[in-house]
């Protein structure tokens, strides 16, 4: 499990990444984790002593770093966990590849158990497409919204719809 010390950085005015806090992952470290990898992948480990898991490393792109490499966005929860917010602050990082599956919505799985057709159609979807449904349901901020989304998901899946088709089907005014 590779360890290294790095510095918190912030993007300036960089389009959709404006004001992001991040760390650069040296090419030698990313190659040790996943040799030759050019696409995003998930890692787990520690930032200082704060545990992290299911965190994506994103490709830096040669316009940002001529050597390529990866970056890890450091969200507010992670910054609070390590007790460091300021750009230029040093942190110790330990990483390993995280092959654990993303957790699925327990509520969705419970509802699908009541509809074998919907469950069978859900299981036919790729894991990333299953995650669209699961994340959409878990992102609901109220119980009413969550209930509505669960109903729409189970109905859409029982009709053989993928996530996009289901969203369009239940969109108000859609014909």
Short mmCIF file of C-alpha atoms in Angstrom, two decimals, residues 14-114:
data_model
loop_
_atom_site.label_atom_id
_atom_site.label_comp_id
_atom_site.label_asym_id
_atom_site.label_seq_id
_atom_site.Cartn_x
_atom_site.Cartn_y
_atom_site.Cartn_z
CA UNK A 14 -11.24 26.09 -14.16
CA UNK A 15 -14.73 25.62 -15.60
CA UNK A 16 -16.66 22.91 -13.77
CA UNK A 17 -13.78 22.31 -11.32
CA UNK A 18 -13.62 25.93 -10.11
CA UNK A 19 -12.59 26.12 -6.46
CA UNK A 20 -12.23 22.34 -6.04
CA UNK A 21 -9.79 21.27 -3.35
CA UNK A 22 -7.70 18.32 -4.51
CA UNK A 23 -4.41 16.49 -4.22
CA UNK A 24 -2.22 15.27 -7.06
CA UNK A 25 -1.39 11.59 -7.11
CA UNK A 26 2.16 11.15 -8.45
CA UNK A 27 2.47 9.04 -11.60
CA UNK A 28 4.73 6.56 -9.77
CA UNK A 29 1.99 6.01 -7.15
CA UNK A 30 -0.85 5.62 -9.68
CA UNK A 31 1.33 3.20 -11.68
CA UNK A 32 1.99 1.20 -8.51
CA UNK A 33 -1.76 1.05 -7.83
CA UNK A 34 -2.90 0.31 -11.41
CA UNK A 35 -0.06 0.08 -13.94
CA UNK A 36 -0.86 1.80 -17.24
CA UNK A 37 -4.29 2.99 -16.06
CA UNK A 38 -5.54 6.11 -17.88
CA UNK A 39 -9.19 6.16 -16.73
CA UNK A 40 -10.72 6.97 -13.37
CA UNK A 41 -10.64 4.28 -10.67
CA UNK A 42 -11.60 4.01 -7.00
CA UNK A 43 -9.27 3.84 -4.02
CA UNK A 44 -9.42 3.46 -0.25
CA UNK A 45 -6.90 4.28 2.44
CA UNK A 46 -6.17 7.23 4.73
CA UNK A 47 -5.62 10.97 4.53
CA UNK A 48 -3.47 11.62 7.59
CA UNK A 49 -5.35 9.22 9.91
CA UNK A 50 -8.80 9.83 8.40
CA UNK A 51 -10.10 6.66 6.63
CA UNK A 52 -11.49 6.97 3.09
CA UNK A 53 -13.14 4.44 0.78
CA UNK A 54 -14.85 4.38 -2.63
CA UNK A 55 -13.05 7.61 -3.61
CA UNK A 56 -12.41 8.18 -7.32
CA UNK A 57 -9.03 9.18 -8.69
CA UNK A 58 -9.59 11.33 -11.77
CA UNK A 59 -7.16 11.68 -14.69
CA UNK A 60 -5.34 15.04 -14.57
CA UNK A 61 -4.92 15.52 -18.28
CA UNK A 62 -1.71 16.71 -19.88
CA UNK A 63 -2.88 20.34 -20.01
CA UNK A 64 -2.80 20.41 -16.18
CA UNK A 65 0.12 18.04 -15.59
CA UNK A 66 2.48 17.26 -18.50
CA UNK A 67 3.26 13.85 -16.96
CA UNK A 68 -0.42 12.91 -16.83
CA UNK A 69 -1.28 11.28 -13.54
CA UNK A 70 -4.34 11.54 -11.36
CA UNK A 71 -5.97 13.86 -8.86
CA UNK A 72 -8.23 13.14 -5.89
CA UNK A 73 -10.95 15.69 -5.10
CA UNK A 74 -10.99 16.40 -1.36
CA UNK A 75 -14.57 17.20 -0.36
CA UNK A 76 -15.68 19.16 2.72
CA UNK A 77 -16.29 15.99 4.77
CA UNK A 78 -12.75 14.79 4.06
CA UNK A 79 -11.27 18.21 4.86
CA UNK A 80 -13.13 18.29 8.20
CA UNK A 81 -12.01 14.71 8.88
CA UNK A 82 -8.35 15.61 8.52
CA UNK A 83 -8.84 19.01 10.17
CA UNK A 84 -7.15 20.81 7.29
CA UNK A 85 -8.78 23.28 4.91
CA UNK A 86 -6.06 25.60 3.65
CA UNK A 87 -4.39 25.33 0.27
CA UNK A 88 -0.72 24.45 0.70
CA UNK A 89 -1.26 22.28 3.79
CA UNK A 90 0.73 19.02 3.83
CA UNK A 91 -1.06 15.69 4.31
CA UNK A 92 0.13 12.08 4.48
CA UNK A 93 -1.73 9.81 2.06
CA UNK A 94 -1.93 6.00 2.02
CA UNK A 95 -3.85 4.36 -0.83
CA UNK A 96 -4.87 1.02 -2.27
CA UNK A 97 -7.26 0.07 -5.07
CA UNK A 98 -10.85 -0.25 -3.82
CA UNK A 99 -12.63 -3.08 -5.62
CA UNK A 100 -15.55 -3.15 -3.17
CA UNK A 101 -18.90 -2.77 -4.95
CA UNK A 102 -20.84 0.43 -4.41
CA UNK A 103 -23.60 -0.12 -1.85
CA UNK A 104 -27.13 -0.52 -3.23
CA UNK A 105 -30.21 1.12 -1.73
CA UNK A 106 -31.65 -1.31 0.83
CA UNK A 107 -35.09 0.26 0.34
CA UNK A 108 -34.93 -0.32 -3.41
CA UNK A 109 -33.85 -3.94 -2.98
CA UNK A 110 -36.66 -4.52 -0.45
CA UNK A 111 -39.26 -3.11 -2.87
CA UNK A 112 -37.88 -5.13 -5.78
CA UNK A 113 -38.33 -8.33 -3.75
CA UNK A 114 -42.10 -7.75 -4.05
#
